Short mmCIF file of C-alpha atoms in Angstrom, two decimals:
data_model
loop_
_atom_site.label_atom_id
_atom_site.label_comp_id
_atom_site.label_asym_id
_atom_site.label_seq_id
_atom_site.Cartn_x
_atom_site.Cartn_y
_atom_site.Cartn_z
CA MET A 1 -0.18 -0.20 -0.10
CA GLY A 2 3.04 2.39 0.14
CA VAL A 3 2.21 3.37 3.77
CA GLU A 4 5.18 5.00 5.99
CA ASN A 5 4.87 5.03 9.73
CA SER A 6 5.17 8.40 11.38
CA TYR A 7 4.74 9.84 14.99
CA PHE A 8 3.62 13.29 15.96
CA PRO A 9 3.65 15.26 19.01
CA LEU A 10 0.90 14.61 21.84
CA PHE A 11 0.55 18.45 22.21
CA VAL A 12 -1.01 20.89 20.06
CA THR A 13 -1.41 24.73 20.52
CA GLU A 14 -4.52 26.53 21.05
CA LYS A 15 -4.12 28.53 17.87
CA ALA A 16 -3.48 25.20 15.72
CA LEU A 17 -6.38 23.36 17.24
CA PHE A 18 -8.89 26.04 16.55
CA LYS A 19 -7.97 26.65 12.96
CA GLU A 20 -9.82 23.73 12.32
CA LYS A 21 -13.04 25.32 13.87
CA GLU A 22 -12.96 27.82 11.42
CA HIS A 23 -13.36 25.46 8.55
CA VAL A 24 -15.11 22.44 9.67
CA GLU A 25 -19.14 22.42 10.80
CA GLY A 26 -19.58 20.50 13.90
CA PHE A 27 -16.10 20.77 15.21
CA SER A 28 -16.29 20.60 18.96
CA PRO A 29 -12.77 20.35 20.52
CA GLU A 30 -13.82 18.75 24.02
CA VAL A 31 -10.08 18.49 24.85
CA ALA A 32 -7.85 18.46 28.04
CA TRP A 33 -5.75 21.54 28.48
CA VAL A 34 -2.36 21.87 29.78
CA THR A 35 -2.43 25.18 31.39
CA ARG A 36 0.72 25.21 34.01
CA TYR A 37 3.89 23.28 34.46
CA SER A 38 5.30 23.22 37.90
CA ASP A 39 3.98 26.29 39.73
CA LYS A 40 3.97 28.66 36.50
CA GLU A 41 1.17 29.23 34.31
CA LEU A 42 1.59 28.91 30.76
CA LYS A 43 1.53 31.71 28.32
CA GLU A 44 -0.88 29.92 25.99
CA PRO A 45 -2.95 26.59 26.83
CA ILE A 46 -1.72 23.54 25.15
CA ALA A 47 -4.16 20.87 24.27
CA LEU A 48 -3.57 17.33 24.53
CA ARG A 49 -4.65 16.67 20.97
CA PRO A 50 -8.04 14.43 20.57
CA THR A 51 -6.96 13.64 16.66
CA SER A 52 -4.14 14.22 14.75
CA GLU A 53 -5.60 16.27 11.35
CA THR A 54 -4.43 19.65 13.03
CA ILE A 55 -0.62 18.56 13.59
CA MET A 56 -0.40 16.31 10.56
CA TYR A 57 -1.81 18.40 7.89
CA ASP A 58 0.35 21.34 9.01
CA ALA A 59 3.31 19.13 8.22
CA PHE A 60 1.94 17.91 5.07
CA SER A 61 1.79 21.52 3.76
CA LYS A 62 5.35 21.91 4.50
CA TRP A 63 6.19 18.47 2.83
CA ILE A 64 4.12 18.43 -0.44
CA HIS A 65 5.18 20.73 -3.18
CA SER A 66 4.84 18.62 -6.55
CA HIS A 67 2.67 15.96 -7.98
CA ARG A 68 6.00 13.88 -7.42
CA ASP A 69 5.38 14.08 -3.60
CA LEU A 70 2.05 12.50 -3.95
CA PRO A 71 0.36 10.14 -2.98
CA MET A 72 1.42 10.78 0.73
CA LYS A 73 0.55 8.12 2.95
CA LEU A 74 1.27 8.05 6.62
CA ASN A 75 0.31 5.72 9.45
CA GLN A 76 0.76 6.32 13.36
CA TRP A 77 -0.16 4.75 16.39
CA SER A 78 -0.63 7.28 18.97
CA ASN A 79 -2.35 7.81 22.48
CA VAL A 80 -5.14 10.46 22.15
CA VAL A 81 -7.04 12.05 25.10
CA ARG A 82 -11.03 12.39 24.24
CA TRP A 83 -13.71 14.07 26.84
CA GLU A 84 -16.57 14.16 24.65
CA PHE A 85 -18.66 11.14 26.24
CA ARG A 86 -20.01 10.38 29.74
CA ASP A 87 -19.45 6.88 30.27
CA PRO A 88 -16.05 5.50 29.63
CA THR A 89 -16.20 1.64 28.94
CA PRO A 90 -13.39 -0.50 30.04
CA PHE A 91 -11.69 -2.37 27.19
CA ILE A 92 -13.81 -0.38 24.71
CA ARG A 93 -13.23 3.08 25.15
CA THR A 94 -11.57 5.21 27.92
CA ARG A 95 -10.62 8.81 28.06
CA GLU A 96 -7.06 8.11 26.91
CA PHE A 97 -6.65 5.40 24.40
CA LEU A 98 -3.99 4.10 22.17
CA TRP A 99 -5.42 4.45 18.40
CA GLN A 100 -4.26 3.92 14.98
CA GLU A 101 -4.88 6.42 12.28
CA GLY A 102 -3.66 6.90 8.90
CA HIS A 103 -3.62 10.01 6.98
CA THR A 104 -3.28 10.41 3.04
CA ALA A 105 -2.91 13.15 0.49
CA HIS A 106 -3.83 12.47 -3.24
CA ALA A 107 -3.71 14.33 -6.46
CA THR A 108 -7.43 13.49 -7.20
CA CYS A 109 -10.93 12.96 -5.41
CA GLU A 110 -11.04 9.51 -7.28
CA GLU A 111 -7.44 8.30 -5.66
CA ALA A 112 -8.66 9.59 -2.39
CA SER A 113 -11.86 7.72 -2.44
CA GLN A 114 -10.19 4.46 -3.59
CA GLN A 115 -7.72 4.60 -0.65
CA THR A 116 -10.66 5.03 1.71
CA TYR A 117 -12.54 2.01 0.35
CA ALA A 118 -9.07 0.02 0.33
CA ILE A 119 -8.62 0.91 4.00
CA GLN A 120 -11.95 -0.24 4.82
CA ASP A 121 -11.35 -3.54 3.08
CA LEU A 122 -7.97 -3.83 5.06
CA TYR A 123 -9.70 -3.28 8.28
CA GLU A 124 -12.55 -5.79 7.40
CA ALA A 125 -9.73 -8.57 6.45
CA ILE A 126 -7.56 -7.59 9.82
CA TYR A 127 -10.97 -8.25 12.02
CA GLU A 128 -12.28 -11.15 10.14
CA GLU A 129 -9.15 -13.17 9.16
CA LEU A 130 -6.59 -12.05 12.16
CA TYR A 131 -9.11 -11.47 15.20
CA ALA A 132 -11.62 -13.77 13.85
CA VAL A 133 -14.52 -11.16 14.71
CA PRO A 134 -16.93 -10.85 12.04
CA VAL A 135 -17.90 -7.34 10.99
CA ILE A 136 -20.39 -5.50 8.75
CA LYS A 137 -19.10 -2.76 6.24
CA GLY A 138 -20.98 0.38 5.68
CA GLN A 139 -20.99 3.90 5.59
CA LYS A 140 -21.92 6.32 8.24
CA THR A 141 -24.72 8.84 7.86
CA GLU A 142 -24.30 12.49 7.16
CA VAL A 143 -24.91 12.87 10.99
CA GLU A 144 -22.51 10.17 12.09
CA LYS A 145 -19.64 10.88 9.58
CA PHE A 146 -16.31 12.86 10.62
CA PRO A 147 -17.03 16.62 10.67
CA GLY A 148 -15.60 17.81 7.43
CA ALA A 149 -15.46 14.50 5.64
CA ASN A 150 -16.99 13.92 2.35
CA PHE A 151 -18.15 10.51 3.63
CA THR A 152 -17.03 7.98 6.49
CA THR A 153 -16.68 4.25 6.02
CA THR A 154 -16.99 1.86 9.06
CA VAL A 155 -16.62 -1.44 10.06
CA GLU A 156 -18.78 -2.60 12.78
CA ALA A 157 -19.01 -5.60 14.99
CA PHE A 158 -21.85 -7.06 16.90
CA ILE A 159 -22.11 -7.65 20.32
CA PRO A 160 -24.62 -10.66 20.73
CA VAL A 161 -25.10 -10.37 24.75
CA ASN A 162 -26.73 -6.79 24.34
CA GLY A 163 -27.65 -6.77 20.70
CA ARG A 164 -25.64 -3.71 19.85
CA ALA A 165 -22.96 -2.75 17.35
CA VAL A 166 -19.57 -1.60 18.21
CA GLN A 167 -17.58 0.40 15.54
CA GLY A 168 -14.57 -1.17 14.99
CA ALA A 169 -12.77 1.17 12.65
CA THR A 170 -13.54 3.97 10.34
CA SER A 171 -12.06 5.70 7.13
CA HIS A 172 -12.72 9.07 6.29
CA GLN A 173 -12.60 10.85 2.50
CA LEU A 174 -11.70 14.29 3.73
CA GLY A 175 -11.81 15.74 -0.03
CA GLN A 176 -10.02 19.11 0.04
CA ASN A 177 -11.29 20.47 3.40
CA PHE A 178 -8.17 20.12 5.29
CA ALA A 179 -6.00 20.92 1.95
CA LYS A 180 -7.72 24.25 1.85
CA MET A 181 -7.39 24.77 5.69
CA PHE A 182 -3.72 24.42 5.63
CA ASN A 183 -2.80 25.72 2.15
CA ILE A 184 -1.55 22.37 0.83
CA THR A 185 -1.02 22.94 -2.66
CA PHE A 186 1.22 21.19 -5.44
CA LEU A 187 2.22 21.71 -8.85
CA ASP A 188 0.70 19.14 -10.97
CA VAL A 189 2.23 17.08 -14.24
CA ASN A 190 1.21 20.06 -16.50
CA GLN A 191 3.10 22.77 -14.68
#
């Protein structure tokens, strides 16, 4: 698949985090903030990032200049902290958790969509062939999709004991939203 492993800092500045709010409808940064160290107040609060778009796409804007830099496909495992839910569930979701996320940049919408579905297929194979957990592939509704995404695909596992499904993995086709937000541009093959 041509994916490179990467790692990005856990902390993000308030200014960088709120850059996303200006561009993404439904963005709600319910995050943990670091406001002091030792006995001193910080000049600017620093967020424990709840996801990686803000920090990764800022880096993409520095790395992508030409069609030769595409596609860019990065994967990372990182700890994130989320405050948006009331009832943490041990072994399912807690406030701090380790997660895998991939971020890619493509020259065309078609390439980005193909990658989104390829990753959904990969997640399905991992759950079913490696973990022996059957999943159902689907697409999130407009209300459920990732804020700012064109669409979000998902694999869901069924919990027979309570008759519920649990989200196993998602893949988002983000279109140009973050590219515009972080001024990611490139010279195409005709330039």
